[in-house]
């Protein structure tokens, strides 16, 4: 059982480039999330989705876009990379936060914008 | 504003010690989560609770709703417990978690 899989694990981008961070889960979870983690800061929610075709902004959505065409996949797109987007990105999934079920996290993508 | 605070931000202990990690939060949470982030970066969920106490192995999580406070206790600590421990909470009907900054624990042999 793979759980939540993120690719790539590491990436270096130049300012202005674009890329897509991939996230897929095989647990049939409806809820999926993208977070960023900056040094010394708590995880911040970028976007989330409560099911296929439904997405919503989190706390720090600027500069990012998401889509959810299937239950399994929730890619995060950076259109015009900026140095402020240098961070570690985590994808997570769950049945529901309020239920007695945990969030499952991917291993993270370490992204540097130079 | 919904907020989660953790203290201390760093803690060093000797193997075998009893460790307590604290978390405070704004009024009105629905659920409180404790997570562990390994030195390699991976994050795993330890507990989710809305009242009382939960135990798993050497880990115990407690919550006092009236005092807006939760604690994570580690008994008989071991160097493999060295990690960042993160507290997070959700409010009302929201499916979104608000995270604390985490507490880095180092357990020396």
PDB file of C-alpha atoms in Angstrom:
ATOM      1  CA  UNK A   1       0.000   0.000   0.000  1.00  0.00           C
ATOM      2  CA  UNK A   2       1.829   3.111  -1.256  1.00  0.00           C
ATOM      3  CA  UNK A   3      -0.268   5.715   0.644  1.00  0.00           C
ATOM      4  CA  UNK A   4       0.467   9.258  -0.569  1.00  0.00           C
ATOM      5  CA  UNK A   5       3.139   9.558  -3.257  1.00  0.00           C
ATOM      6  CA  UNK A   6       4.763  12.844  -4.208  1.00  0.00           C
ATOM      7  CA  UNK A   7       7.075  13.494  -7.136  1.00  0.00           C
ATOM      8  CA  UNK A   8       9.655  14.840  -7.564  1.00  0.00           C
ATOM      9  CA  UNK A   9      11.475  14.714  -4.214  1.00  0.00           C
ATOM     10  CA  UNK A  10      13.823  17.561  -5.112  1.00  0.00           C
ATOM     11  CA  UNK A  11      13.788  20.241  -7.775  1.00  0.00           C
ATOM     12  CA  UNK A  12      15.680  23.418  -8.569  1.00  0.00           C
ATOM     13  CA  UNK A  13      13.906  25.992 -10.725  1.00  0.00           C
ATOM     14  CA  UNK A  14      14.946  29.284 -12.202  1.00  0.00           C
ATOM     15  CA  UNK A  15      12.866  32.390 -11.528  1.00  0.00           C
ATOM     16  CA  UNK A  16       9.949  32.543 -13.946  1.00  0.00           C
ATOM     17  CA  UNK A  17       9.902  28.841 -14.789  1.00  0.00           C
ATOM     18  CA  UNK A  18       6.824  26.727 -14.208  1.00  0.00           C
ATOM     19  CA  UNK A  19       6.387  23.228 -12.898  1.00  0.00           C
ATOM     20  CA  UNK A  20       3.840  20.797 -11.522  1.00  0.00           C
ATOM     21  CA  UNK A  21       4.249  18.925  -8.264  1.00  0.00           C
ATOM     22  CA  UNK A  22       2.505  15.583  -8.489  1.00  0.00           C
ATOM     23  CA  UNK A  23       0.526  13.934  -5.693  1.00  0.00           C
ATOM     24  CA  UNK A  24      -1.391  10.684  -5.852  1.00  0.00           C
ATOM     25  CA  UNK A  25      -3.020   8.559  -3.155  1.00  0.00           C
ATOM     26  CA  UNK A  26      -4.317   5.018  -3.306  1.00  0.00           C
ATOM     27  CA  UNK A  27      -6.498   5.026  -0.176  1.00  0.00           C
ATOM     28  CA  UNK A  28      -9.666   6.325  -1.884  1.00  0.00           C
ATOM     29  CA  UNK A  29      -9.610   9.425   0.329  1.00  0.00           C
ATOM     30  CA  UNK A  30     -11.939  12.235  -0.646  1.00  0.00           C
ATOM     31  CA  UNK A  31      -9.974  14.987   1.073  1.00  0.00           C
ATOM     32  CA  UNK A  32      -6.597  16.113  -0.226  1.00  0.00           C
ATOM     33  CA  UNK A  33      -4.370  19.008   0.819  1.00  0.00           C
ATOM     34  CA  UNK A  34      -1.252  20.867  -0.248  1.00  0.00           C
ATOM     35  CA  UNK A  35       0.938  22.489   2.420  1.00  0.00           C
ATOM     36  CA  UNK A  36       4.183  24.379   2.379  1.00  0.00           C
ATOM     37  CA  UNK A  37       6.679  24.314   5.225  1.00  0.00           C
ATOM     38  CA  UNK A  38       9.167  27.140   5.614  1.00  0.00           C
ATOM     39  CA  UNK A  39      12.068  26.986   8.107  1.00  0.00           C
ATOM     40  CA  UNK A  40      10.911  27.767  11.653  1.00  0.00           C
ATOM     41  CA  UNK A  41       7.281  28.064  10.574  1.00  0.00           C
ATOM     42  CA  UNK A  42       4.285  25.815  10.886  1.00  0.00           C
ATOM     43  CA  UNK A  43       2.761  24.093   7.892  1.00  0.00           C
ATOM     44  CA  UNK A  44       0.622  26.474   5.854  1.00  0.00           C
ATOM     45  CA  UNK A  45      -2.319  25.296   3.740  1.00  0.00           C
ATOM     46  CA  UNK A  46      -2.066  26.273   0.074  1.00  0.00           C
ATOM     47  CA  UNK A  47      -5.107  24.556  -1.467  1.00  0.00           C
ATOM     48  CA  UNK A  48      -7.389  21.707  -0.563  1.00  0.00           C
ATOM     49  CA  UNK A  49     -10.019  19.533  -2.208  1.00  0.00           C
ATOM     50  CA  UNK A  50     -12.997  17.713  -0.722  1.00  0.00           C
ATOM     51  CA  UNK A  51     -13.569  15.551  -3.779  1.00  0.00           C
ATOM     52  CA  UNK A  52     -13.015  15.215  -7.511  1.00  0.00           C
ATOM     53  CA  UNK A  53     -13.852  18.463  -9.282  1.00  0.00           C
ATOM     54  CA  UNK A  54     -13.914  20.533  -6.066  1.00  0.00           C
ATOM     55  CA  UNK A  55     -11.014  22.687  -4.896  1.00  0.00           C
ATOM     56  CA  UNK A  56     -10.692  25.661  -2.558  1.00  0.00           C
ATOM     57  CA  UNK A  57      -8.056  28.122  -1.434  1.00  0.00           C
ATOM     58  CA  UNK A  58      -6.192  27.767   1.805  1.00  0.00           C
ATOM     59  CA  UNK A  59      -4.159  30.315   3.709  1.00  0.00           C
ATOM     60  CA  UNK A  60      -1.407  30.980   1.121  1.00  0.00           C
ATOM     61  CA  UNK A  61      -2.783  30.269  -2.409  1.00  0.00           C
ATOM     62  CA  UNK A  62      -1.135  33.110  -4.353  1.00  0.00           C
ATOM     63  CA  UNK A  63       1.191  31.891  -7.098  1.00  0.00           C
ATOM     64  CA  UNK A  64      -0.273  28.389  -7.175  1.00  0.00           C
ATOM     65  CA  UNK A  65      -3.034  26.499  -8.963  1.00  0.00           C
ATOM     66  CA  UNK A  66      -4.552  23.064  -8.446  1.00  0.00           C
ATOM     67  CA  UNK A  67      -6.925  20.687 -10.151  1.00  0.00           C
ATOM     68  CA  UNK A  68      -8.686  17.512  -9.032  1.00  0.00           C
ATOM     69  CA  UNK A  69      -9.926  15.535 -11.994  1.00  0.00           C
ATOM     70  CA  UNK A  70      -9.787  12.178 -10.195  1.00  0.00           C
ATOM     71  CA  UNK A  71     -10.068  11.011  -6.592  1.00  0.00           C
ATOM     72  CA  UNK A  72      -6.459   9.799  -6.675  1.00  0.00           C
ATOM     73  CA  UNK A  73      -4.566  12.790  -8.091  1.00  0.00           C
ATOM     74  CA  UNK A  74      -4.132  16.352  -6.838  1.00  0.00           C
ATOM     75  CA  UNK A  75      -1.351  18.177  -8.726  1.00  0.00           C
ATOM     76  CA  UNK A  76      -0.045  21.580  -7.639  1.00  0.00           C
ATOM     77  CA  UNK A  77       1.149  23.973 -10.331  1.00  0.00           C
ATOM     78  CA  UNK A  78       3.561  26.882 -10.017  1.00  0.00           C
ATOM     79  CA  UNK A  79       3.158  29.123 -13.056  1.00  0.00           C
ATOM     80  CA  UNK A  80       5.870  31.760 -12.579  1.00  0.00           C
ATOM     81  CA  UNK A  81       8.326  30.558  -9.952  1.00  0.00           C
ATOM     82  CA  UNK A  82       9.539  33.186  -7.485  1.00  0.00           C
ATOM     83  CA  UNK A  83      12.248  32.937  -4.793  1.00  0.00           C
ATOM     84  CA  UNK A  84       9.517  33.270  -2.116  1.00  0.00           C
ATOM     85  CA  UNK A  85       8.199  29.875  -3.229  1.00  0.00           C
ATOM     86  CA  UNK A  86      11.383  28.129  -2.102  1.00  0.00           C
ATOM     87  CA  UNK A  87      10.018  25.702   0.464  1.00  0.00           C
ATOM     88  CA  UNK A  88       9.222  22.093   1.260  1.00  0.00           C
ATOM     89  CA  UNK A  89       5.831  21.061  -0.091  1.00  0.00           C
ATOM     90  CA  UNK A  90       3.707  18.316   1.446  1.00  0.00           C
ATOM     91  CA  UNK A  91       0.640  16.667   0.049  1.00  0.00           C
ATOM     92  CA  UNK A  92      -1.772  14.957   2.448  1.00  0.00           C
ATOM     93  CA  UNK A  93      -5.048  13.093   2.329  1.00  0.00           C
ATOM     94  CA  UNK A  94      -7.749  11.956   4.738  1.00  0.00           C
ATOM     95  CA  UNK A  95     -11.316  10.705   4.944  1.00  0.00           C
ATOM     96  CA  UNK A  96     -12.319  13.744   7.003  1.00  0.00           C
ATOM     97  CA  UNK A  97     -10.339  15.816   9.511  1.00  0.00           C
ATOM     98  CA  UNK A  98     -13.190  15.733  12.007  1.00  0.00           C
ATOM     99  CA  UNK A  99     -13.569  11.994  11.992  1.00  0.00           C
ATOM    100  CA  UNK A 100     -11.393   9.618  13.973  1.00  0.00           C
ATOM    101  CA  UNK A 101      -9.040   9.261  11.030  1.00  0.00           C
ATOM    102  CA  UNK A 102      -5.577  10.767  10.663  1.00  0.00           C
ATOM    103  CA  UNK A 103      -4.138  12.741   7.798  1.00  0.00           C
ATOM    104  CA  UNK A 104      -1.665  10.788   5.693  1.00  0.00           C
ATOM    105  CA  UNK A 105       1.296  12.731   4.357  1.00  0.00           C
ATOM    106  CA  UNK A 106       3.595  12.271   1.397  1.00  0.00           C
ATOM    107  CA  UNK A 107       7.353  12.444   1.878  1.00  0.00           C
ATOM    108  CA  UNK A 108       7.553  16.022   0.616  1.00  0.00           C
ATOM    109  CA  UNK A 109       9.085  17.875  -2.319  1.00  0.00           C
ATOM    110  CA  UNK A 110      12.019  20.165  -1.591  1.00  0.00           C
ATOM    111  CA  UNK A 111      11.855  23.037  -4.078  1.00  0.00           C
ATOM    112  CA  UNK A 112      14.468  25.737  -4.566  1.00  0.00           C
ATOM    113  CA  UNK A 113      13.928  28.771  -6.801  1.00  0.00           C
ATOM    114  CA  UNK A 114      17.130  30.486  -7.874  1.00  0.00           C
TER     115      UNK A 114
ATOM    116  CA  UNK B   1      -8.103  34.334  14.780  1.00  0.00           C
ATOM    117  CA  UNK B   2      -7.593  30.605  15.157  1.00  0.00           C
ATOM    118  CA  UNK B   3      -4.106  29.963  16.484  1.00  0.00           C
ATOM    119  CA  UNK B   4      -1.982  27.132  17.839  1.00  0.00           C
ATOM    120  CA  UNK B   5       1.045  27.768  20.046  1.00  0.00           C
ATOM    121  CA  UNK B   6       3.664  25.266  21.121  1.00  0.00           C
ATOM    122  CA  UNK B   7       6.250  25.491  23.840  1.00  0.00           C
ATOM    123  CA  UNK B   8       9.130  25.068  24.175  1.00  0.00           C
ATOM    124  CA  UNK B   9      10.412  25.230  20.583  1.00  0.00           C
ATOM    125  CA  UNK B  10      13.444  23.096  21.387  1.00  0.00           C
ATOM    126  CA  UNK B  11      14.020  20.499  24.060  1.00  0.00           C
ATOM    127  CA  UNK B  12      17.005  18.290  24.835  1.00  0.00           C
ATOM    128  CA  UNK B  13      16.610  15.308  27.126  1.00  0.00           C
ATOM    129  CA  UNK B  14      18.575  12.314  28.307  1.00  0.00           C
ATOM    130  CA  UNK B  15      17.530   8.805  27.410  1.00  0.00           C
ATOM    131  CA  UNK B  16      14.981   7.454  29.860  1.00  0.00           C
ATOM    132  CA  UNK B  17      13.536  10.822  30.893  1.00  0.00           C
ATOM    133  CA  UNK B  18       9.812  11.587  30.967  1.00  0.00           C
ATOM    134  CA  UNK B  19       9.086  14.317  28.423  1.00  0.00           C
ATOM    135  CA  UNK B  20       6.142  16.685  28.155  1.00  0.00           C
ATOM    136  CA  UNK B  21       5.400  18.795  25.075  1.00  0.00           C
ATOM    137  CA  UNK B  22       2.769  21.492  25.400  1.00  0.00           C
ATOM    138  CA  UNK B  23       0.248  22.985  23.006  1.00  0.00           C
ATOM    139  CA  UNK B  24      -2.254  25.800  23.534  1.00  0.00           C
ATOM    140  CA  UNK B  25      -4.944  26.932  21.128  1.00  0.00           C
ATOM    141  CA  UNK B  26      -7.739  29.427  20.564  1.00  0.00           C
ATOM    142  CA  UNK B  27     -11.173  28.703  21.999  1.00  0.00           C
ATOM    143  CA  UNK B  28     -13.661  26.442  20.253  1.00  0.00           C
ATOM    144  CA  UNK B  29     -11.631  23.697  18.575  1.00  0.00           C
ATOM    145  CA  UNK B  30     -13.288  20.623  17.134  1.00  0.00           C
ATOM    146  CA  UNK B  31     -10.245  18.358  17.193  1.00  0.00           C
ATOM    147  CA  UNK B  32      -6.575  18.448  18.158  1.00  0.00           C
ATOM    148  CA  UNK B  33      -3.909  16.523  16.255  1.00  0.00           C
ATOM    149  CA  UNK B  34      -0.394  15.547  17.267  1.00  0.00           C
ATOM    150  CA  UNK B  35       2.062  14.717  14.490  1.00  0.00           C
ATOM    151  CA  UNK B  36       5.691  13.653  14.347  1.00  0.00           C
ATOM    152  CA  UNK B  37       8.148  14.821  11.708  1.00  0.00           C
ATOM    153  CA  UNK B  38      11.184  12.600  11.373  1.00  0.00           C
ATOM    154  CA  UNK B  39      14.678  14.003  10.788  1.00  0.00           C
ATOM    155  CA  UNK B  40      14.347  12.850   7.165  1.00  0.00           C
ATOM    156  CA  UNK B  41      11.274  15.069   6.771  1.00  0.00           C
ATOM    157  CA  UNK B  42       8.404  12.586   6.698  1.00  0.00           C
ATOM    158  CA  UNK B  43       5.296  13.434   8.756  1.00  0.00           C
ATOM    159  CA  UNK B  44       3.135  10.881  10.521  1.00  0.00           C
ATOM    160  CA  UNK B  45      -0.015  11.376  12.539  1.00  0.00           C
ATOM    161  CA  UNK B  46       0.263  10.246  16.181  1.00  0.00           C
ATOM    162  CA  UNK B  47      -3.069  11.168  17.742  1.00  0.00           C
ATOM    163  CA  UNK B  48      -6.334  12.892  17.053  1.00  0.00           C
ATOM    164  CA  UNK B  49      -8.430  13.806  20.095  1.00  0.00           C
ATOM    165  CA  UNK B  50     -11.273  16.063  21.100  1.00  0.00           C
ATOM    166  CA  UNK B  51     -11.455  15.159  24.806  1.00  0.00           C
ATOM    167  CA  UNK B  52      -9.725  13.161  27.521  1.00  0.00           C
ATOM    168  CA  UNK B  53      -6.652  11.087  26.919  1.00  0.00           C
ATOM    169  CA  UNK B  54      -5.239   8.658  24.380  1.00  0.00           C
ATOM    170  CA  UNK B  55      -2.290   6.268  24.722  1.00  0.00           C
ATOM    171  CA  UNK B  56      -0.196   4.419  22.197  1.00  0.00           C
ATOM    172  CA  UNK B  57       2.865   2.601  23.418  1.00  0.00           C
ATOM    173  CA  UNK B  58       5.067   5.101  25.281  1.00  0.00           C
ATOM    174  CA  UNK B  59       3.119   8.090  24.006  1.00  0.00           C
ATOM    175  CA  UNK B  60       0.208   9.694  25.863  1.00  0.00           C
ATOM    176  CA  UNK B  61      -1.822  12.651  24.612  1.00  0.00           C
ATOM    177  CA  UNK B  62      -4.152  14.622  26.847  1.00  0.00           C
ATOM    178  CA  UNK B  63      -6.437  17.558  26.246  1.00  0.00           C
ATOM    179  CA  UNK B  64      -8.158  20.011  28.609  1.00  0.00           C
ATOM    180  CA  UNK B  65     -10.849  21.779  26.630  1.00  0.00           C
ATOM    181  CA  UNK B  66     -11.622  24.345  29.372  1.00  0.00           C
ATOM    182  CA  UNK B  67      -7.983  25.379  29.676  1.00  0.00           C
ATOM    183  CA  UNK B  68      -7.404  25.296  25.884  1.00  0.00           C
ATOM    184  CA  UNK B  69      -4.361  23.109  26.389  1.00  0.00           C
ATOM    185  CA  UNK B  70      -3.043  19.766  25.205  1.00  0.00           C
ATOM    186  CA  UNK B  71       0.069  17.825  26.184  1.00  0.00           C
ATOM    187  CA  UNK B  72       2.022  15.040  24.556  1.00  0.00           C
ATOM    188  CA  UNK B  73       3.951  12.891  27.020  1.00  0.00           C
ATOM    189  CA  UNK B  74       6.749  10.478  26.161  1.00  0.00           C
ATOM    190  CA  UNK B  75       7.662   7.936  28.814  1.00  0.00           C
ATOM    191  CA  UNK B  76      11.080   6.268  28.971  1.00  0.00           C
ATOM    192  CA  UNK B  77      12.391   8.436  26.131  1.00  0.00           C
ATOM    193  CA  UNK B  78      14.796   6.975  23.601  1.00  0.00           C
ATOM    194  CA  UNK B  79      17.100   8.553  20.985  1.00  0.00           C
ATOM    195  CA  UNK B  80      14.759   7.299  18.263  1.00  0.00           C
ATOM    196  CA  UNK B  81      12.117   9.676  19.702  1.00  0.00           C
ATOM    197  CA  UNK B  82      14.232  12.567  18.416  1.00  0.00           C
ATOM    198  CA  UNK B  83      11.977  14.412  15.968  1.00  0.00           C
ATOM    199  CA  UNK B  84       9.853  17.518  15.566  1.00  0.00           C
ATOM    200  CA  UNK B  85       6.472  17.191  17.273  1.00  0.00           C
ATOM    201  CA  UNK B  86       3.691  19.237  15.738  1.00  0.00           C
ATOM    202  CA  UNK B  87       0.347  20.213  17.220  1.00  0.00           C
ATOM    203  CA  UNK B  88      -2.548  21.155  14.918  1.00  0.00           C
ATOM    204  CA  UNK B  89      -6.227  21.973  15.436  1.00  0.00           C
ATOM    205  CA  UNK B  90      -9.441  22.449  13.538  1.00  0.00           C
ATOM    206  CA  UNK B  91     -12.413  24.662  14.427  1.00  0.00           C
ATOM    207  CA  UNK B  92     -16.141  24.392  13.817  1.00  0.00           C
ATOM    208  CA  UNK B  93     -17.116  22.569  10.649  1.00  0.00           C
ATOM    209  CA  UNK B  94     -13.833  23.352   8.905  1.00  0.00           C
ATOM    210  CA  UNK B  95     -11.836  20.581   7.282  1.00  0.00           C
ATOM    211  CA  UNK B  96      -8.693  22.726   7.506  1.00  0.00           C
ATOM    212  CA  UNK B  97      -5.971  22.272  10.103  1.00  0.00           C
ATOM    213  CA  UNK B  98      -4.028  25.143  11.665  1.00  0.00           C
ATOM    214  CA  UNK B  99      -0.550  24.050  12.675  1.00  0.00           C
ATOM    215  CA  UNK B 100       1.802  25.088  15.428  1.00  0.00           C
ATOM    216  CA  UNK B 101       5.454  25.723  14.590  1.00  0.00           C
ATOM    217  CA  UNK B 102       6.534  22.429  16.081  1.00  0.00           C
ATOM    218  CA  UNK B 103       8.899  21.469  18.871  1.00  0.00           C
ATOM    219  CA  UNK B 104      12.252  19.915  18.088  1.00  0.00           C
ATOM    220  CA  UNK B 105      13.088  17.135  20.558  1.00  0.00           C
ATOM    221  CA  UNK B 106      16.584  15.705  20.877  1.00  0.00           C
ATOM    222  CA  UNK B 107      17.064  12.683  23.121  1.00  0.00           C
ATOM    223  CA  UNK B 108      20.698  11.941  23.903  1.00  0.00           C
ATOM    224  CA  UNK B 109      21.920   8.451  24.781  1.00  0.00           C
TER     225      UNK B 109
END
